[in-house]
mmCIF file of C-alpha atoms in Angstrom:
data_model
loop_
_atom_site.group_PDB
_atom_site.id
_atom_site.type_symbol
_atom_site.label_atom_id
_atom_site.label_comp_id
_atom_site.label_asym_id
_atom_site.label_seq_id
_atom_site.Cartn_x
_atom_site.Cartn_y
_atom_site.Cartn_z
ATOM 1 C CA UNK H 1 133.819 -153.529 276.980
ATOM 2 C CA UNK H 2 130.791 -151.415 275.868
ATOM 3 C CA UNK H 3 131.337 -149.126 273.615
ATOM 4 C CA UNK H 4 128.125 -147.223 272.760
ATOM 5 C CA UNK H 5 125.805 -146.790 275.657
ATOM 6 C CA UNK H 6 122.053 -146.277 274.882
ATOM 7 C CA UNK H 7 119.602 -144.536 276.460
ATOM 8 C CA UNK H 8 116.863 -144.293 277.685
ATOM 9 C CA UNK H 9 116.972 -147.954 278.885
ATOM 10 C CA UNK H 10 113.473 -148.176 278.055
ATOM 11 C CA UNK H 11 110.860 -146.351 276.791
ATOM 12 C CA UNK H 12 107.055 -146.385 276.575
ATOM 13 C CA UNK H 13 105.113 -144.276 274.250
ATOM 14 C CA UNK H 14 101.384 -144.472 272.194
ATOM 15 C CA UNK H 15 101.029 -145.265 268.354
ATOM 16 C CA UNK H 16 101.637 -142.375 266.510
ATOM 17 C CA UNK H 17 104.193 -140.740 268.861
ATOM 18 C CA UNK H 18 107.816 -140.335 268.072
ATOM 19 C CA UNK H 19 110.462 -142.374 269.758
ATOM 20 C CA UNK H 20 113.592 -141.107 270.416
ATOM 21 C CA UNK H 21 116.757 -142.944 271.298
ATOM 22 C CA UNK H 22 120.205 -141.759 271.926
ATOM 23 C CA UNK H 23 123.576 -143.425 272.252
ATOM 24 C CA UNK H 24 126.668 -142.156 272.997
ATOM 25 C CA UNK H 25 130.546 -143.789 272.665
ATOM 26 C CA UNK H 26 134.138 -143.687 273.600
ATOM 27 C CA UNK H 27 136.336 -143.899 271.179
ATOM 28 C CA UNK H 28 136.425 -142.330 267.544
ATOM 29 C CA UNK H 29 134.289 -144.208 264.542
ATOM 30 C CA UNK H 30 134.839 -144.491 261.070
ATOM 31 C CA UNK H 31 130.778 -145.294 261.410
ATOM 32 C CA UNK H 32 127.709 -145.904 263.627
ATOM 33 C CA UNK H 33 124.892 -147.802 263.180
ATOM 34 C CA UNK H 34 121.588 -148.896 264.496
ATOM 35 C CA UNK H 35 119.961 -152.833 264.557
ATOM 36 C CA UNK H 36 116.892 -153.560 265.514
ATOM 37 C CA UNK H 37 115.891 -156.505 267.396
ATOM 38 C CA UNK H 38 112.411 -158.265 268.526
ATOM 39 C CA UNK H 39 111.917 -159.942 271.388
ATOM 40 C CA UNK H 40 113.783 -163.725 271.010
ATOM 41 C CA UNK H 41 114.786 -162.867 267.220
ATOM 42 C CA UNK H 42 117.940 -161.897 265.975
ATOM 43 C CA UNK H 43 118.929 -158.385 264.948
ATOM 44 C CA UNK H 44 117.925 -156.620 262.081
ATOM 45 C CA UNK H 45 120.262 -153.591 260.413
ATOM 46 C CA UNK H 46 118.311 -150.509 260.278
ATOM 47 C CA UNK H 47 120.863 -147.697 259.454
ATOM 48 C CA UNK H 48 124.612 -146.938 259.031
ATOM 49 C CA UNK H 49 125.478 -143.006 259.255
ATOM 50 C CA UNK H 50 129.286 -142.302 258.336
ATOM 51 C CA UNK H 51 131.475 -140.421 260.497
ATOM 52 C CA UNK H 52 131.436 -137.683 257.946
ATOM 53 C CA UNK H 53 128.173 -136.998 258.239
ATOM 54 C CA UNK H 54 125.248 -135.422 260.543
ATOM 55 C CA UNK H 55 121.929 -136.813 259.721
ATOM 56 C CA UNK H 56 120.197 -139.402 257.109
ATOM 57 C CA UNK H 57 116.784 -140.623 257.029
ATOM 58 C CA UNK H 58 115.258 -143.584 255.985
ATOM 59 C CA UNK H 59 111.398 -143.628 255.756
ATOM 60 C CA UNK H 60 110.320 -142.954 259.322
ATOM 61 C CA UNK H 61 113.434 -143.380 260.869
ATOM 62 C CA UNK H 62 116.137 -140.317 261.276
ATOM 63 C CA UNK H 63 119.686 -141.070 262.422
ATOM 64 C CA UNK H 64 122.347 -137.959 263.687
ATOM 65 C CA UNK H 65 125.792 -138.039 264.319
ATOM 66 C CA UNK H 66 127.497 -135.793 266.341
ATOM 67 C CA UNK H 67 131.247 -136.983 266.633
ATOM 68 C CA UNK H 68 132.273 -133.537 269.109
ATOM 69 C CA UNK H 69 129.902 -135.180 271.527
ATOM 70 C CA UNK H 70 130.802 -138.511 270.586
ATOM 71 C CA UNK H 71 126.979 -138.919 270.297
ATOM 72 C CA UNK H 72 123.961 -140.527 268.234
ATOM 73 C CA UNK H 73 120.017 -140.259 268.063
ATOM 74 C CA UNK H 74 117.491 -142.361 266.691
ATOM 75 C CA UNK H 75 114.205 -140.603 265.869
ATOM 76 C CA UNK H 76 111.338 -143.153 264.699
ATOM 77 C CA UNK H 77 108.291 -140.588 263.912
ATOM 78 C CA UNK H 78 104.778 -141.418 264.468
ATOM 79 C CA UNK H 79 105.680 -144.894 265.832
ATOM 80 C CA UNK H 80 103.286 -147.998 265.215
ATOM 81 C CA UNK H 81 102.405 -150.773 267.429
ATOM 82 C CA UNK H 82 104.780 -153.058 265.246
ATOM 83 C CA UNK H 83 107.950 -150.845 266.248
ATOM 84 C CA UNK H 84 107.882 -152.328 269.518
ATOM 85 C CA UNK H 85 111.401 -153.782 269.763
ATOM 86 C CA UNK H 86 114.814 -153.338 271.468
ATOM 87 C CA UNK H 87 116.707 -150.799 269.566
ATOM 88 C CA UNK H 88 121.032 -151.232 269.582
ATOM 89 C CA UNK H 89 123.750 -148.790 268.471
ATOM 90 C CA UNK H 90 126.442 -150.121 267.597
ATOM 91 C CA UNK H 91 130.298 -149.153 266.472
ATOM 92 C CA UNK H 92 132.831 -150.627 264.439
ATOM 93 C CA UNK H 93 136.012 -152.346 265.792
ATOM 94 C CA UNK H 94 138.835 -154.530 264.204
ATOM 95 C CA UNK H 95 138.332 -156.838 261.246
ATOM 96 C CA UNK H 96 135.296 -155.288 261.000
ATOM 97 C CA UNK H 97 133.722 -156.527 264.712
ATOM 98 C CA UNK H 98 130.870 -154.559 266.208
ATOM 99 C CA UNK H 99 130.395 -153.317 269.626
ATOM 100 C CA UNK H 100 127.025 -153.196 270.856
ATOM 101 C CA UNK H 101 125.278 -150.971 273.392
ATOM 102 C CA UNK H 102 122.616 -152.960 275.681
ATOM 103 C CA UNK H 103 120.018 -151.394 274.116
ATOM 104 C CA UNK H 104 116.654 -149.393 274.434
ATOM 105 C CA UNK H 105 113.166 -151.329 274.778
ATOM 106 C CA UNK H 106 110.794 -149.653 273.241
ATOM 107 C CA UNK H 107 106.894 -150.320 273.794
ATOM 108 C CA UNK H 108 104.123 -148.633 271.074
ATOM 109 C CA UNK H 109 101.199 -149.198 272.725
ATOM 110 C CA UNK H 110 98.339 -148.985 270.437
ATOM 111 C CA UNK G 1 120.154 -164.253 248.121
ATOM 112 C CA UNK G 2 121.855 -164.756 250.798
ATOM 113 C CA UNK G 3 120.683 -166.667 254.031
ATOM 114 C CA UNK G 4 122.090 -167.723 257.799
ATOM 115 C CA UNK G 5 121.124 -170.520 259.319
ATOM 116 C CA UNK G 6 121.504 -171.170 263.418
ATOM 117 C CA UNK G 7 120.685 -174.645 264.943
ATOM 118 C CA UNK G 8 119.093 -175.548 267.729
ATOM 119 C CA UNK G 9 116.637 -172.739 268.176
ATOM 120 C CA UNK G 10 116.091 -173.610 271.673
ATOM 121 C CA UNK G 11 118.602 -175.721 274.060
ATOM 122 C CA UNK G 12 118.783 -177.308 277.556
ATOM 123 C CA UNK G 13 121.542 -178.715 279.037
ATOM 124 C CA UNK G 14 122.608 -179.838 282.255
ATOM 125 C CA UNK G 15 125.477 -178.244 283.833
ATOM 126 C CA UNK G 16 128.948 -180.304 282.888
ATOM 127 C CA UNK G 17 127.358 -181.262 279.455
ATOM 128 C CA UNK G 18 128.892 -180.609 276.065
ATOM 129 C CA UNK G 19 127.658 -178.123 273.379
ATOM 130 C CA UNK G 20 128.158 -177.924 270.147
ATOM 131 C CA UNK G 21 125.790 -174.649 268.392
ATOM 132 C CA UNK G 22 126.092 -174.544 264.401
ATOM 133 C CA UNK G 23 125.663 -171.857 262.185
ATOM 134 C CA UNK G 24 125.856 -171.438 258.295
ATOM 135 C CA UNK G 25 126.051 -168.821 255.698
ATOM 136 C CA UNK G 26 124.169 -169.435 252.298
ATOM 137 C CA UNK G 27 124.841 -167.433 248.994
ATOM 138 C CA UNK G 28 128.163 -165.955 250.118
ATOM 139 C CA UNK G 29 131.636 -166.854 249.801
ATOM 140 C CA UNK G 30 134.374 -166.164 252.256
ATOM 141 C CA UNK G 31 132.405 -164.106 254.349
ATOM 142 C CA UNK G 32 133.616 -162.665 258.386
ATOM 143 C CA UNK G 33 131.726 -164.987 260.596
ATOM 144 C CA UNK G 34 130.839 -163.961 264.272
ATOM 145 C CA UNK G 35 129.421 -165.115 266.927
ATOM 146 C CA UNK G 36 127.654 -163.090 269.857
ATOM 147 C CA UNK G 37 126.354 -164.144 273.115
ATOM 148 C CA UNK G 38 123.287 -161.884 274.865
ATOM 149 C CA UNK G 39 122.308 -162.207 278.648
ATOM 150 C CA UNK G 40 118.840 -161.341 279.941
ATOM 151 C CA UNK G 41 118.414 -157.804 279.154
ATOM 152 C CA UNK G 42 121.682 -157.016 277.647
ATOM 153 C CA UNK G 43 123.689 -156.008 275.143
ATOM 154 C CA UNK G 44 125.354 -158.382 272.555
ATOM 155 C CA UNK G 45 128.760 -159.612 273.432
ATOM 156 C CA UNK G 46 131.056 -160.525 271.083
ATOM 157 C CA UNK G 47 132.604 -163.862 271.311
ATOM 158 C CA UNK G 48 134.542 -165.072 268.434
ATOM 159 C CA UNK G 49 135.265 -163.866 265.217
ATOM 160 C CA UNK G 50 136.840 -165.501 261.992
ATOM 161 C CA UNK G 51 138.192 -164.127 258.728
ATOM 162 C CA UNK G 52 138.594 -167.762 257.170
ATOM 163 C CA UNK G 53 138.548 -171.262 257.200
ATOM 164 C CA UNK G 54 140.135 -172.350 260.203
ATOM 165 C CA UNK G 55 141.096 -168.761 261.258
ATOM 166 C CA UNK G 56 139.222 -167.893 264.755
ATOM 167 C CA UNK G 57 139.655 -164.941 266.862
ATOM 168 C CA UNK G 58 138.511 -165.138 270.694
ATOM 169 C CA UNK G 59 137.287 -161.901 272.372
ATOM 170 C CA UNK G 60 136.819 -162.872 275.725
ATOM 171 C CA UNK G 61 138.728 -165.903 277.161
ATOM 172 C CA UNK G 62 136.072 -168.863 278.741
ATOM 173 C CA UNK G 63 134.825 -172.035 278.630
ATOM 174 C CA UNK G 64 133.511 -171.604 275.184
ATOM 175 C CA UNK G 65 135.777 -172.402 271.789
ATOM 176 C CA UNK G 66 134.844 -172.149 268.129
ATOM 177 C CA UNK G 67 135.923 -173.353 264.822
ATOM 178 C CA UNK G 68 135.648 -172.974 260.895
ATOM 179 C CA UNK G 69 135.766 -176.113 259.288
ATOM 180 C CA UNK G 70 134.183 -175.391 255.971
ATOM 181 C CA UNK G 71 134.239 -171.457 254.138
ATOM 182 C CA UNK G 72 130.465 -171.175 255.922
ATOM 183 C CA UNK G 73 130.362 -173.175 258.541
ATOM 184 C CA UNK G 74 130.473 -171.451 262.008
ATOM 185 C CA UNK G 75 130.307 -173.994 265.213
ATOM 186 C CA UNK G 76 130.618 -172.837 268.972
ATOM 187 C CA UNK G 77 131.373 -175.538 271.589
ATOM 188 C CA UNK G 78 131.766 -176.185 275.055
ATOM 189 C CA UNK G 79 133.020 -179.592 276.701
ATOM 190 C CA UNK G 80 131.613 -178.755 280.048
ATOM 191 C CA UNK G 81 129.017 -176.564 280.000
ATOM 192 C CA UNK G 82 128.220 -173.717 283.315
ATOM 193 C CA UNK G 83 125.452 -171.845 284.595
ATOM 194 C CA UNK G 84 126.444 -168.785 283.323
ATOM 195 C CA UNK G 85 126.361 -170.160 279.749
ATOM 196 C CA UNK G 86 122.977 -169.649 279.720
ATOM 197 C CA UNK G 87 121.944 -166.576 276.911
ATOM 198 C CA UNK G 88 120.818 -166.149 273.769
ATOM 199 C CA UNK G 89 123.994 -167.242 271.258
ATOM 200 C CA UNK G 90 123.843 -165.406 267.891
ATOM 201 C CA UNK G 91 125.721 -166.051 264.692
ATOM 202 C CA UNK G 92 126.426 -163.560 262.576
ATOM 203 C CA UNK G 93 128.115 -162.702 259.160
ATOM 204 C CA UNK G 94 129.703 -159.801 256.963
ATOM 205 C CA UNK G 95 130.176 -159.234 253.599
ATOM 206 C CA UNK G 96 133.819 -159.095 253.163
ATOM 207 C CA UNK G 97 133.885 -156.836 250.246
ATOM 208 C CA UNK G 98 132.231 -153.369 249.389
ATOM 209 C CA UNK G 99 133.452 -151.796 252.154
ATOM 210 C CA UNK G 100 130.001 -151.847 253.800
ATOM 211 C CA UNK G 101 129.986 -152.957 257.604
ATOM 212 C CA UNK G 102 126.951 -154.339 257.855
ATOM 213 C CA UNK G 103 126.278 -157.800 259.660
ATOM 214 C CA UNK G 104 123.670 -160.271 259.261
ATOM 215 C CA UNK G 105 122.105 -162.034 262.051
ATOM 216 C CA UNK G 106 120.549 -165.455 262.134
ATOM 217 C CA UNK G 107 117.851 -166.311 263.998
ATOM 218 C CA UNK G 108 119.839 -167.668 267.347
ATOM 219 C CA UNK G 109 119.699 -170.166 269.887
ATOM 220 C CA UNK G 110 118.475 -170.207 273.544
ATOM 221 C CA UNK G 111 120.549 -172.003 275.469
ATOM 222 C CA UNK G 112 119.980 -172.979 279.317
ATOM 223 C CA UNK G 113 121.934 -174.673 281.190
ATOM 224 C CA UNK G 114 120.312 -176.109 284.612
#
């Protein structure tokens, strides 16, 4: 079953605009994270955020965690052409399994 | 460093044939192994899972099987392959110590069944 649910389901924006994604779960975390993926490639880690905290960057991209609202946003600032990509949360599970959201495709057009 | 391989890149099969997918780990030792299967358009599905040689986990009971014959070796089979086999089948792997849950993907394979 899916456990984080992104959205928008896709999203179209121009180069130097930010992108923001949000995904959202069921059950509690111990942490949440966000892969990357381009089109016929595997995935890519981006960013883990621990449920004990709220927000943590990593050069253009900003991750939050809000575990009242069982919620999570992906901010990519002043996106580029090459960010085009599908964009997955994703939530731990036993022996250390992920769950996977289906993911927001997002097109930078130049 | 540590690498994943995933062979073929691209499949196709005819309905009722076998499969046999292979993946391996480089640089690592006793690392989780998964594999993942992702439809047109969707999200990743998890598969199977194994903690060690010989030691396989299935998520979600089908036509599919998988074993661990060597520390990082990671194979996915069929013996009759469907139409709704077709996806995009990637391995993945996690480093089992450090406490950090991140996974590694390998490249995948395309697999269509006709």
């Amino acid at each position: 079953s899916q456990q984080g649910e992104e959205d928008p389901q896709a999203l179209s924006i121009q180069e130097g605009e930010n992108a923001t994604m949000n995904c959202s779960y069921k059950t509690s975390i111990n942490n949440l994270q966000w892969y990357r993926q381009n089109s016929g490639r595997g995935l890519v880690h981006l960013i883990l955020i621990r449920s004990n905290e709220r927000e943590k960057h990593s050069g253009r991209l900003r991750v939050t965690l809000d575990t009242s609202k069982k919620s999570s946003s992906l901010l990519i600032t002043a996106s580029r052409a090459a960010d085009t990509a599908s964009y997955f949360c994703a939530t731990d599970g036993r022996y250390s399994t992920l769950t996977f959201g289906k993911g927001t495709m997002l097109l930078v057009s130049p | 460093s540590q690498t994943i391989h995933q062979w073929p890149a691209t499949l196709v099969q005819p309905v009722g044939s076998p499969l046999s997918l292979e993946c391996t780990v480089e640089g690592t030792s006793n690392p989780n192994l998964y594999w993942y299967r992702q439809a047109a358009g969707r999200g990743l599905q998890l598969l199977f899972y194994s903690v060690g040689i010989g030691q396989i986990s299935s998520e979600v009971p089908q036509n599919l099987s998988a074993s661990r014959p060597q520390d990082r070796q990671f194979i996915l089979s069929s013996k009759k392959l469907l139409l709704s086999d077709s996806g995009f089948y990637l391995c993945a792997w996690r480093r089992l110590a450090g406490g950090y849950n991140e996974q590694f993907f390998g490249p995948g394979t395309r697999l269509t069944v006709l």
